[in-house]
PDB file of C-alpha atoms in Angstrom:
ATOM      1  CA  UNK A 190     -16.935 -35.669 -15.275  1.00 51.00           C
ATOM      2  CA  UNK A 191     -16.450 -33.324 -12.192  1.00 64.00           C
ATOM      3  CA  UNK A 192     -17.190 -29.633 -12.859  1.00 90.00           C
ATOM      4  CA  UNK A 193     -15.407 -26.978 -10.819  1.00 94.00           C
ATOM      5  CA  UNK A 194     -16.229 -23.322 -10.298  1.00 95.00           C
ATOM      6  CA  UNK A 195     -13.502 -20.692  -9.529  1.00 96.00           C
ATOM      7  CA  UNK A 196     -14.721 -17.243  -8.345  1.00 96.00           C
ATOM      8  CA  UNK A 197     -12.275 -14.307  -8.616  1.00 96.00           C
ATOM      9  CA  UNK A 198     -12.819 -10.506  -8.133  1.00 93.00           C
ATOM     10  CA  UNK A 199     -12.008  -9.006 -11.568  1.00 90.00           C
ATOM     11  CA  UNK A 200     -13.444  -9.860 -14.859  1.00 91.00           C
ATOM     12  CA  UNK A 201     -10.238  -9.340 -16.579  1.00 88.00           C
ATOM     13  CA  UNK A 202      -8.770 -12.446 -14.473  1.00 90.00           C
ATOM     14  CA  UNK A 203     -11.371 -14.613 -16.060  1.00 91.00           C
ATOM     15  CA  UNK A 204     -10.016 -15.201 -19.579  1.00 87.00           C
ATOM     16  CA  UNK A 205      -6.396 -15.684 -18.229  1.00 89.00           C
ATOM     17  CA  UNK A 206      -7.178 -18.097 -15.798  1.00 92.00           C
ATOM     18  CA  UNK A 207      -9.396 -20.016 -18.112  1.00 90.00           C
ATOM     19  CA  UNK A 208      -6.593 -20.361 -20.508  1.00 88.00           C
ATOM     20  CA  UNK A 209      -4.569 -22.173 -17.838  1.00 90.00           C
ATOM     21  CA  UNK A 210      -7.073 -24.792 -16.711  1.00 91.00           C
ATOM     22  CA  UNK A 211      -9.158 -27.541 -18.625  1.00 84.00           C
ATOM     23  CA  UNK A 212     -12.735 -27.649 -19.660  1.00 88.00           C
ATOM     24  CA  UNK A 213     -13.763 -28.969 -16.394  1.00 91.00           C
ATOM     25  CA  UNK A 214     -13.260 -25.611 -14.840  1.00 94.00           C
ATOM     26  CA  UNK A 215     -15.472 -22.676 -15.108  1.00 94.00           C
ATOM     27  CA  UNK A 216     -14.208 -19.247 -13.902  1.00 95.00           C
ATOM     28  CA  UNK A 217     -16.632 -16.361 -12.940  1.00 95.00           C
ATOM     29  CA  UNK A 218     -16.105 -12.844 -11.395  1.00 95.00           C
ATOM     30  CA  UNK A 219     -17.721 -11.116  -8.438  1.00 95.00           C
ATOM     31  CA  UNK A 220     -16.772  -7.730  -9.705  1.00 94.00           C
ATOM     32  CA  UNK A 221     -15.331  -6.877  -6.174  1.00 93.00           C
ATOM     33  CA  UNK A 222     -17.565  -6.747  -3.119  1.00 96.00           C
ATOM     34  CA  UNK A 223     -21.089  -8.007  -3.425  1.00 96.00           C
ATOM     35  CA  UNK A 224     -22.401  -7.122   0.113  1.00 96.00           C
ATOM     36  CA  UNK A 225     -21.693  -3.938   2.336  1.00 95.00           C
ATOM     37  CA  UNK A 226     -23.187  -2.009   5.199  1.00 95.00           C
ATOM     38  CA  UNK A 227     -26.152   0.340   4.063  1.00 94.00           C
ATOM     39  CA  UNK A 228     -25.118   3.967   3.058  1.00 90.00           C
ATOM     40  CA  UNK A 229     -28.359   5.544   4.538  1.00 87.00           C
ATOM     41  CA  UNK A 230     -27.481   4.107   8.284  1.00 89.00           C
ATOM     42  CA  UNK A 231     -24.573   3.814  10.362  1.00 90.00           C
ATOM     43  CA  UNK A 232     -24.520   0.217   9.569  1.00 92.00           C
ATOM     44  CA  UNK A 233     -23.599  -1.470  12.876  1.00 93.00           C
ATOM     45  CA  UNK A 234     -25.032  -2.056  16.210  1.00 90.00           C
ATOM     46  CA  UNK A 235     -23.093   0.001  18.917  1.00 89.00           C
ATOM     47  CA  UNK A 236     -25.143  -1.591  21.755  1.00 87.00           C
ATOM     48  CA  UNK A 237     -24.619  -5.269  20.428  1.00 87.00           C
ATOM     49  CA  UNK A 238     -20.766  -5.682  20.119  1.00 88.00           C
ATOM     50  CA  UNK A 239     -20.642  -3.456  16.962  1.00 91.00           C
ATOM     51  CA  UNK A 240     -22.108  -6.204  14.912  1.00 91.00           C
ATOM     52  CA  UNK A 241     -22.223  -5.026  11.249  1.00 94.00           C
ATOM     53  CA  UNK A 242     -25.477  -5.195   9.260  1.00 94.00           C
ATOM     54  CA  UNK A 243     -25.047  -6.299   5.572  1.00 95.00           C
ATOM     55  CA  UNK A 244     -27.061  -5.920   2.419  1.00 95.00           C
ATOM     56  CA  UNK A 245     -26.541  -6.802  -1.320  1.00 95.00           C
ATOM     57  CA  UNK A 246     -24.756  -3.838  -2.992  1.00 95.00           C
ATOM     58  CA  UNK A 247     -26.968  -2.117  -5.569  1.00 93.00           C
ATOM     59  CA  UNK A 248     -26.504  -3.692  -9.048  1.00 93.00           C
ATOM     60  CA  UNK A 249     -24.873  -6.964  -7.570  1.00 94.00           C
ATOM     61  CA  UNK A 250     -28.233  -8.700  -7.498  1.00 94.00           C
ATOM     62  CA  UNK A 251     -27.820 -10.173 -11.302  1.00 95.00           C
ATOM     63  CA  UNK A 252     -24.046 -10.842 -10.464  1.00 95.00           C
ATOM     64  CA  UNK A 253     -25.103 -13.095  -7.389  1.00 96.00           C
ATOM     65  CA  UNK A 254     -28.016 -14.742  -9.342  1.00 95.00           C
ATOM     66  CA  UNK A 255     -25.708 -15.769 -12.052  1.00 95.00           C
ATOM     67  CA  UNK A 256     -23.224 -17.105  -9.613  1.00 95.00           C
ATOM     68  CA  UNK A 257     -25.903 -18.984  -7.640  1.00 95.00           C
ATOM     69  CA  UNK A 258     -26.711 -20.864 -10.897  1.00 94.00           C
ATOM     70  CA  UNK A 259     -23.096 -21.661 -11.477  1.00 93.00           C
ATOM     71  CA  UNK A 260     -22.714 -22.935  -8.069  1.00 93.00           C
ATOM     72  CA  UNK A 261     -25.512 -25.508  -8.293  1.00 92.00           C
ATOM     73  CA  UNK A 262     -24.220 -26.822 -11.546  1.00 91.00           C
ATOM     74  CA  UNK A 263     -20.501 -27.466  -9.744  1.00 92.00           C
ATOM     75  CA  UNK A 264     -19.264 -30.097  -7.766  1.00 91.00           C
ATOM     76  CA  UNK A 265     -16.741 -27.880  -6.117  1.00 93.00           C
ATOM     77  CA  UNK A 266     -16.436 -24.194  -5.706  1.00 95.00           C
ATOM     78  CA  UNK A 267     -13.012 -22.424  -5.203  1.00 96.00           C
ATOM     79  CA  UNK A 268     -13.074 -18.889  -3.766  1.00 97.00           C
ATOM     80  CA  UNK A 269     -10.099 -17.260  -5.465  1.00 96.00           C
ATOM     81  CA  UNK A 270     -10.344 -13.538  -4.644  1.00 96.00           C
ATOM     82  CA  UNK A 271      -7.233 -11.416  -3.956  1.00 94.00           C
ATOM     83  CA  UNK A 272      -4.767 -12.491  -1.383  1.00 93.00           C
ATOM     84  CA  UNK A 273      -5.204  -9.723   1.048  1.00 92.00           C
ATOM     85  CA  UNK A 274      -7.801  -8.367   3.831  1.00 93.00           C
ATOM     86  CA  UNK A 275     -10.237  -7.207   1.311  1.00 94.00           C
ATOM     87  CA  UNK A 276     -10.076 -10.289  -0.689  1.00 95.00           C
ATOM     88  CA  UNK A 277     -10.470 -12.509   2.258  1.00 96.00           C
ATOM     89  CA  UNK A 278     -13.721 -10.573   3.204  1.00 97.00           C
ATOM     90  CA  UNK A 279     -15.130 -10.661  -0.317  1.00 97.00           C
ATOM     91  CA  UNK A 280     -14.577 -14.402   0.012  1.00 97.00           C
ATOM     92  CA  UNK A 281     -16.465 -14.544   3.254  1.00 97.00           C
ATOM     93  CA  UNK A 282     -19.160 -12.428   1.825  1.00 97.00           C
ATOM     94  CA  UNK A 283     -19.737 -14.850  -1.290  1.00 96.00           C
ATOM     95  CA  UNK A 284     -19.771 -17.673   1.050  1.00 96.00           C
ATOM     96  CA  UNK A 285     -22.814 -16.139   2.934  1.00 95.00           C
ATOM     97  CA  UNK A 286     -24.481 -14.515  -0.104  1.00 95.00           C
ATOM     98  CA  UNK A 287     -24.196 -18.155  -1.973  1.00 95.00           C
ATOM     99  CA  UNK A 288     -25.098 -20.299   1.008  1.00 93.00           C
ATOM    100  CA  UNK A 289     -22.029 -22.322   0.775  1.00 92.00           C
ATOM    101  CA  UNK A 290     -21.619 -24.740   3.871  1.00 87.00           C
ATOM    102  CA  UNK A 291     -18.352 -24.766   5.777  1.00 83.00           C
ATOM    103  CA  UNK A 292     -17.423 -28.001   4.317  1.00 83.00           C
ATOM    104  CA  UNK A 293     -17.921 -26.655   0.792  1.00 85.00           C
ATOM    105  CA  UNK A 294     -15.719 -23.624   1.112  1.00 92.00           C
ATOM    106  CA  UNK A 295     -12.338 -24.001  -0.651  1.00 95.00           C
ATOM    107  CA  UNK A 296     -10.461 -20.883  -0.404  1.00 97.00           C
ATOM    108  CA  UNK A 297      -7.478 -20.532  -2.790  1.00 97.00           C
ATOM    109  CA  UNK A 298      -4.959 -17.648  -3.193  1.00 96.00           C
ATOM    110  CA  UNK A 299      -2.093 -16.929  -5.584  1.00 93.00           C
ATOM    111  CA  UNK A 300       0.506 -13.952  -5.571  1.00 91.00           C
ATOM    112  CA  UNK A 301       0.817 -14.157  -9.448  1.00 91.00           C
ATOM    113  CA  UNK A 302      -1.410 -14.841 -12.412  1.00 91.00           C
ATOM    114  CA  UNK A 303       0.784 -17.665 -13.915  1.00 90.00           C
ATOM    115  CA  UNK A 304      -0.239 -21.229 -14.865  1.00 91.00           C
ATOM    116  CA  UNK A 305       2.172 -22.432 -12.224  1.00 92.00           C
ATOM    117  CA  UNK A 306       0.740 -20.254  -9.524  1.00 93.00           C
ATOM    118  CA  UNK A 307      -2.789 -21.087 -10.173  1.00 94.00           C
ATOM    119  CA  UNK A 308      -2.357 -24.995 -10.551  1.00 94.00           C
ATOM    120  CA  UNK A 309      -0.426 -24.950  -7.504  1.00 95.00           C
ATOM    121  CA  UNK A 310      -2.982 -23.146  -5.241  1.00 95.00           C
ATOM    122  CA  UNK A 311      -5.615 -25.522  -6.572  1.00 95.00           C
ATOM    123  CA  UNK A 312      -3.675 -28.288  -4.783  1.00 95.00           C
ATOM    124  CA  UNK A 313      -3.818 -26.412  -1.334  1.00 95.00           C
ATOM    125  CA  UNK A 314      -7.203 -24.965  -0.680  1.00 95.00           C
ATOM    126  CA  UNK A 315      -7.741 -23.835   2.705  1.00 95.00           C
ATOM    127  CA  UNK A 316     -10.798 -22.366   5.165  1.00 95.00           C
ATOM    128  CA  UNK A 317     -11.438 -18.668   5.035  1.00 96.00           C
ATOM    129  CA  UNK A 318      -9.104 -16.847   7.545  1.00 96.00           C
ATOM    130  CA  UNK A 319     -11.566 -14.941   9.884  1.00 96.00           C
ATOM    131  CA  UNK A 320      -8.892 -13.121  11.484  1.00 96.00           C
ATOM    132  CA  UNK A 321      -8.187 -11.475   8.079  1.00 96.00           C
ATOM    133  CA  UNK A 322     -12.092 -10.990   7.704  1.00 97.00           C
ATOM    134  CA  UNK A 323     -12.473  -9.653  11.172  1.00 96.00           C
ATOM    135  CA  UNK A 324      -9.549  -7.146  10.628  1.00 95.00           C
ATOM    136  CA  UNK A 325     -11.480  -5.953   7.361  1.00 96.00           C
ATOM    137  CA  UNK A 326     -14.707  -5.574   9.289  1.00 95.00           C
ATOM    138  CA  UNK A 327     -13.085  -3.517  12.066  1.00 94.00           C
ATOM    139  CA  UNK A 328     -11.653  -1.119   9.419  1.00 93.00           C
ATOM    140  CA  UNK A 329     -15.076  -0.591   7.770  1.00 93.00           C
ATOM    141  CA  UNK A 330     -16.613  -0.238  11.254  1.00 94.00           C
ATOM    142  CA  UNK A 331     -13.989   2.268  11.987  1.00 92.00           C
ATOM    143  CA  UNK A 332     -14.426   4.097   8.833  1.00 91.00           C
ATOM    144  CA  UNK A 333     -18.144   4.511   9.508  1.00 92.00           C
ATOM    145  CA  UNK A 334     -17.532   5.346  13.072  1.00 91.00           C
ATOM    146  CA  UNK A 335     -15.351   8.281  12.368  1.00 90.00           C
ATOM    147  CA  UNK A 336     -16.682   9.342   8.993  1.00 89.00           C
ATOM    148  CA  UNK A 337     -20.420   9.412   9.685  1.00 90.00           C
ATOM    149  CA  UNK A 338     -19.704  11.184  13.137  1.00 89.00           C
ATOM    150  CA  UNK A 339     -17.202  13.893  12.087  1.00 90.00           C
ATOM    151  CA  UNK A 340     -18.434  14.501   8.448  1.00 89.00           C
ATOM    152  CA  UNK A 341     -21.682  16.178   9.336  1.00 90.00           C
ATOM    153  CA  UNK A 342     -19.718  18.555  11.596  1.00 89.00           C
ATOM    154  CA  UNK A 343     -17.412  19.499   8.941  1.00 89.00           C
ATOM    155  CA  UNK A 344     -20.313  20.198   6.549  1.00 91.00           C
ATOM    156  CA  UNK A 345     -21.806  22.472   9.393  1.00 92.00           C
ATOM    157  CA  UNK A 346     -18.834  24.322  10.277  1.00 91.00           C
ATOM    158  CA  UNK A 347     -16.421  24.229   7.208  1.00 90.00           C
ATOM    159  CA  UNK A 348     -17.884  23.065   3.868  1.00 91.00           C
ATOM    160  CA  UNK A 349     -20.465  20.850   2.535  1.00 90.00           C
ATOM    161  CA  UNK A 350     -19.099  17.771   0.886  1.00 86.00           C
ATOM    162  CA  UNK A 351     -15.895  17.242   2.977  1.00 85.00           C
ATOM    163  CA  UNK A 352     -15.439  13.949   4.511  1.00 83.00           C
ATOM    164  CA  UNK A 353     -13.479  12.608   7.470  1.00 87.00           C
ATOM    165  CA  UNK A 354     -12.011   9.310   7.842  1.00 86.00           C
ATOM    166  CA  UNK A 355      -9.974   7.080  10.213  1.00 87.00           C
ATOM    167  CA  UNK A 356      -6.835   7.961   8.272  1.00 89.00           C
ATOM    168  CA  UNK A 357      -7.176  11.629   7.029  1.00 86.00           C
ATOM    169  CA  UNK A 358      -8.560  12.645  10.414  1.00 88.00           C
ATOM    170  CA  UNK A 359      -5.390  11.385  12.187  1.00 90.00           C
ATOM    171  CA  UNK A 360      -3.030  12.519   9.516  1.00 92.00           C
ATOM    172  CA  UNK A 361      -4.408  15.952   9.914  1.00 91.00           C
ATOM    173  CA  UNK A 362      -3.728  15.989  13.510  1.00 93.00           C
ATOM    174  CA  UNK A 363      -0.317  14.916  12.828  1.00 96.00           C
ATOM    175  CA  UNK A 364       0.128  17.725  10.254  1.00 97.00           C
ATOM    176  CA  UNK A 365      -1.536  20.438  12.790  1.00 96.00           C
ATOM    177  CA  UNK A 366       0.716  19.206  15.692  1.00 98.00           C
ATOM    178  CA  UNK A 367       3.929  19.643  13.332  1.00 97.00           C
ATOM    179  CA  UNK A 368       2.729  23.074  11.993  1.00 97.00           C
ATOM    180  CA  UNK A 369       2.395  24.143  15.642  1.00 97.00           C
ATOM    181  CA  UNK A 370       5.977  22.889  16.323  1.00 97.00           C
ATOM    182  CA  UNK A 371       7.373  24.924  13.323  1.00 96.00           C
ATOM    183  CA  UNK A 372       5.406  27.858  14.556  1.00 96.00           C
ATOM    184  CA  UNK A 373       6.939  27.567  18.222  1.00 97.00           C
ATOM    185  CA  UNK A 374      10.389  27.222  16.734  1.00 95.00           C
ATOM    186  CA  UNK A 375      12.834  30.153  17.599  1.00 94.00           C
ATOM    187  CA  UNK A 376      15.390  30.355  14.569  1.00 92.00           C
ATOM    188  CA  UNK A 377      18.937  30.722  15.212  1.00 91.00           C
ATOM    189  CA  UNK A 378      21.872  32.135  13.434  1.00 93.00           C
ATOM    190  CA  UNK A 379      24.461  29.812  12.327  1.00 92.00           C
ATOM    191  CA  UNK A 380      27.302  29.848   9.714  1.00 94.00           C
ATOM    192  CA  UNK A 381      29.409  27.488   8.014  1.00 93.00           C
ATOM    193  CA  UNK A 382      32.995  27.676   6.548  1.00 93.00           C
ATOM    194  CA  UNK A 383      34.408  25.409   3.936  1.00 93.00           C
ATOM    195  CA  UNK A 384      37.905  25.305   1.915  1.00 90.00           C
ATOM    196  CA  UNK A 385      38.987  24.183  -1.337  1.00 91.00           C
ATOM    197  CA  UNK A 386      42.698  22.621  -1.320  1.00 88.00           C
ATOM    198  CA  UNK A 387      44.670  21.645  -4.342  1.00 86.00           C
ATOM    199  CA  UNK A 388      46.744  18.681  -3.585  1.00 82.00           C
ATOM    200  CA  UNK A 389      50.079  18.095  -5.305  1.00 82.00           C
ATOM    201  CA  UNK A 390      49.944  15.226  -7.811  1.00 82.00           C
ATOM    202  CA  UNK A 391      46.066  15.264  -7.829  1.00 83.00           C
ATOM    203  CA  UNK A 392      43.960  16.897 -10.367  1.00 86.00           C
ATOM    204  CA  UNK A 393      40.950  16.614  -8.031  1.00 90.00           C
ATOM    205  CA  UNK A 394      40.460  19.469  -5.573  1.00 90.00           C
ATOM    206  CA  UNK A 395      39.822  18.555  -1.989  1.00 88.00           C
ATOM    207  CA  UNK A 396      36.765  20.225  -0.205  1.00 90.00           C
ATOM    208  CA  UNK A 397      37.306  20.587   3.673  1.00 89.00           C
ATOM    209  CA  UNK A 398      34.745  21.727   6.150  1.00 91.00           C
ATOM    210  CA  UNK A 399      35.869  23.856   9.104  1.00 90.00           C
ATOM    211  CA  UNK A 400      35.533  21.976  12.340  1.00 89.00           C
ATOM    212  CA  UNK A 401      37.075  23.682  15.238  1.00 86.00           C
ATOM    213  CA  UNK A 402      40.313  24.044  17.265  1.00 81.00           C
ATOM    214  CA  UNK A 403      40.667  21.443  19.043  1.00 82.00           C
ATOM    215  CA  UNK A 404      36.838  20.642  19.605  1.00 87.00           C
ATOM    216  CA  UNK A 405      33.881  21.069  17.177  1.00 88.00           C
ATOM    217  CA  UNK A 406      32.808  24.668  17.175  1.00 88.00           C
ATOM    218  CA  UNK A 407      29.494  26.134  16.079  1.00 91.00           C
ATOM    219  CA  UNK A 408      29.667  29.521  14.434  1.00 92.00           C
ATOM    220  CA  UNK A 409      26.961  31.832  15.559  1.00 92.00           C
ATOM    221  CA  UNK A 410      27.633  35.110  13.986  1.00 93.00           C
ATOM    222  CA  UNK A 411      29.506  37.015  11.410  1.00 92.00           C
ATOM    223  CA  UNK A 412      31.693  38.497  13.677  1.00 93.00           C
ATOM    224  CA  UNK A 413      32.871  34.870  14.999  1.00 92.00           C
ATOM    225  CA  UNK A 414      33.518  33.761  11.199  1.00 92.00           C
ATOM    226  CA  UNK A 415      35.350  36.981  10.487  1.00 92.00           C
ATOM    227  CA  UNK A 416      37.590  36.365  13.414  1.00 92.00           C
ATOM    228  CA  UNK A 417      38.199  32.820  12.223  1.00 91.00           C
ATOM    229  CA  UNK A 418      38.872  33.914   8.823  1.00 91.00           C
ATOM    230  CA  UNK A 419      41.522  36.374  10.101  1.00 91.00           C
ATOM    231  CA  UNK A 420      43.263  33.652  12.101  1.00 89.00           C
ATOM    232  CA  UNK A 421      43.356  31.268   9.073  1.00 88.00           C
ATOM    233  CA  UNK A 422      44.876  33.976   6.593  1.00 88.00           C
ATOM    234  CA  UNK A 423      48.358  32.919   5.687  1.00 84.00           C
ATOM    235  CA  UNK A 424      48.160  29.618   7.537  1.00 86.00           C
ATOM    236  CA  UNK A 425      49.744  26.397   6.346  1.00 86.00           C
ATOM    237  CA  UNK A 426      47.602  23.327   6.056  1.00 86.00           C
ATOM    238  CA  UNK A 427      48.436  19.707   6.309  1.00 83.00           C
ATOM    239  CA  UNK A 428      46.400  16.401   6.408  1.00 81.00           C
ATOM    240  CA  UNK A 429      47.024  14.884   9.918  1.00 81.00           C
ATOM    241  CA  UNK A 430      45.176  11.717   9.447  1.00 82.00           C
ATOM    242  CA  UNK A 431      43.365   9.692   6.921  1.00 81.00           C
ATOM    243  CA  UNK A 432      40.380   7.240   7.828  1.00 87.00           C
ATOM    244  CA  UNK A 433      39.359   4.674   5.318  1.00 90.00           C
ATOM    245  CA  UNK A 434      36.197   2.631   5.541  1.00 94.00           C
ATOM    246  CA  UNK A 435      34.077   0.224   3.693  1.00 94.00           C
ATOM    247  CA  UNK A 436      30.350   0.617   3.093  1.00 93.00           C
ATOM    248  CA  UNK A 437      28.105  -2.140   1.932  1.00 95.00           C
ATOM    249  CA  UNK A 438      25.167  -0.995  -0.325  1.00 92.00           C
ATOM    250  CA  UNK A 439      22.307  -3.161  -0.666  1.00 92.00           C
ATOM    251  CA  UNK A 440      20.067  -3.599  -3.852  1.00 92.00           C
ATOM    252  CA  UNK A 441      16.673  -1.830  -3.368  1.00 89.00           C
ATOM    253  CA  UNK A 442      13.603  -3.874  -2.005  1.00 90.00           C
ATOM    254  CA  UNK A 443      10.895  -5.017  -4.275  1.00 91.00           C
ATOM    255  CA  UNK A 444       8.094  -2.458  -4.566  1.00 93.00           C
ATOM    256  CA  UNK A 445       5.242  -2.212  -2.105  1.00 93.00           C
ATOM    257  CA  UNK A 446       2.087  -0.389  -2.806  1.00 94.00           C
ATOM    258  CA  UNK A 447       3.461   2.894  -1.641  1.00 94.00           C
ATOM    259  CA  UNK A 448       6.971   2.770  -2.783  1.00 95.00           C
ATOM    260  CA  UNK A 449       5.494   1.914  -6.444  1.00 95.00           C
ATOM    261  CA  UNK A 450       3.393   4.894  -6.417  1.00 96.00           C
ATOM    262  CA  UNK A 451       6.197   7.215  -5.098  1.00 96.00           C
ATOM    263  CA  UNK A 452       8.818   6.087  -7.736  1.00 96.00           C
ATOM    264  CA  UNK A 453       6.216   6.341 -10.486  1.00 96.00           C
ATOM    265  CA  UNK A 454       5.353   9.678  -9.409  1.00 97.00           C
ATOM    266  CA  UNK A 455       8.798  10.769  -9.025  1.00 96.00           C
ATOM    267  CA  UNK A 456      10.548   9.020 -12.334  1.00 96.00           C
ATOM    268  CA  UNK A 457       7.377   9.275 -14.472  1.00 96.00           C
ATOM    269  CA  UNK A 458       5.033  11.943 -13.091  1.00 96.00           C
ATOM    270  CA  UNK A 459       2.182   9.261 -12.871  1.00 97.00           C
ATOM    271  CA  UNK A 460      -0.624   9.986 -10.887  1.00 96.00           C
ATOM    272  CA  UNK A 461      -1.499   7.492  -8.298  1.00 95.00           C
ATOM    273  CA  UNK A 462      -4.729   6.429 -10.023  1.00 95.00           C
ATOM    274  CA  UNK A 463      -2.826   5.821 -13.303  1.00 97.00           C
ATOM    275  CA  UNK A 464       0.197   3.738 -11.463  1.00 97.00           C
ATOM    276  CA  UNK A 465      -2.470   1.360  -9.931  1.00 95.00           C
ATOM    277  CA  UNK A 466      -4.436   0.884 -13.283  1.00 94.00           C
ATOM    278  CA  UNK A 467      -1.098  -0.108 -15.205  1.00 96.00           C
ATOM    279  CA  UNK A 468      -0.046  -2.297 -12.129  1.00 95.00           C
ATOM    280  CA  UNK A 469      -3.349  -3.977 -12.103  1.00 92.00           C
ATOM    281  CA  UNK A 470      -3.254  -4.752 -15.788  1.00 91.00           C
ATOM    282  CA  UNK A 471       0.420  -6.128 -15.382  1.00 93.00           C
ATOM    283  CA  UNK A 472      -1.006  -8.501 -12.595  1.00 91.00           C
ATOM    284  CA  UNK A 473      -4.075  -9.587 -14.227  1.00 88.00           C
ATOM    285  CA  UNK A 474      -2.513 -10.520 -17.641  1.00 86.00           C
ATOM    286  CA  UNK A 475      -1.231  -8.934 -20.966  1.00 87.00           C
ATOM    287  CA  UNK A 476      -0.664 -10.415 -24.267  1.00 85.00           C
ATOM    288  CA  UNK A 477       2.969 -11.579 -24.707  1.00 85.00           C
ATOM    289  CA  UNK A 478       3.955 -12.733 -28.145  1.00 86.00           C
ATOM    290  CA  UNK A 479       4.607 -16.587 -27.982  1.00 82.00           C
ATOM    291  CA  UNK A 480       3.038 -16.879 -24.508  1.00 79.00           C
ATOM    292  CA  UNK A 481      -0.446 -15.456 -24.913  1.00 78.00           C
ATOM    293  CA  UNK A 482      -2.087 -13.605 -21.889  1.00 81.00           C
ATOM    294  CA  UNK A 483       0.064 -13.703 -18.721  1.00 84.00           C
ATOM    295  CA  UNK A 484       0.462 -11.965 -15.493  1.00 88.00           C
ATOM    296  CA  UNK A 485       3.924 -10.155 -15.421  1.00 90.00           C
ATOM    297  CA  UNK A 486       4.235  -8.919 -11.692  1.00 91.00           C
ATOM    298  CA  UNK A 487       3.125 -10.321  -8.373  1.00 90.00           C
ATOM    299  CA  UNK A 488       0.353  -9.080  -6.186  1.00 90.00           C
ATOM    300  CA  UNK A 489       0.476  -5.122  -6.142  1.00 90.00           C
ATOM    301  CA  UNK A 490      -1.739  -4.205  -3.198  1.00 88.00           C
ATOM    302  CA  UNK A 491       0.810  -5.215  -0.435  1.00 86.00           C
ATOM    303  CA  UNK A 492       3.060  -3.844   2.286  1.00 85.00           C
ATOM    304  CA  UNK A 493       5.261  -6.975   1.886  1.00 82.00           C
ATOM    305  CA  UNK A 494       8.536  -7.276   0.146  1.00 81.00           C
ATOM    306  CA  UNK A 495       8.385 -10.860   0.042  1.00 76.00           C
TER     307      UNK A 495
END
């Protein structure tokens, strides 16, 4: 009987996926990344096309040794890391670390951990998407390029322990530019005028805002508003026209990573870390009475509303 090995990222997925498949399938976890650039060096060759240099992450040697044993006992290996840029890179690193030949690489992805999704993914294995892998490698190289270059300057000039990165450095520049715009802004005085009218036959009062006569007018001082108030005193008012329109209100889009975090913070006062921990548990699977362990949400680290 053929023996198949499925490698996932998280150990908590192992039990859930094993339950969906028969005894011919073994499921193991890589516990995230297994290789990375060395921390003590820049980690890539600037003179040679920025090629990264990879080493086994400290503490992952035993995991890789166990995976190599499982690979040797298996007729087919499925790389089932997460369906995103990082997951694709982890599959690529696993294929290199486990010395899998190109013909032996079977990459599968699923956006939800359910029996249907997992079994369907096994029917459609593919090669590793090197475009996604290259995107992840470019991000890591940029992280190092910016962080390792600017962070020492921060330690020297501002405070030791601060870090600069490809995201926060740009974000800080945007904030600084915006602050400069705010400082350069010259405030202007303006006034607004509203009236509350009681309509015949209606219990609800009508709120009306001053527009101008006949064209829209901006009120720039107390003198101007006092003059308008004097002109309106004792005046009779009438409705000259009514405009009716329809608006379509669309239902909210499914959550992306950022909108999930924003709503959890706004509605439940959750920290970002807590939100992601709970979402990860819901994705990987929880005990549901009558169904066992099952994933309840689709993949959470995404900017897609699919």
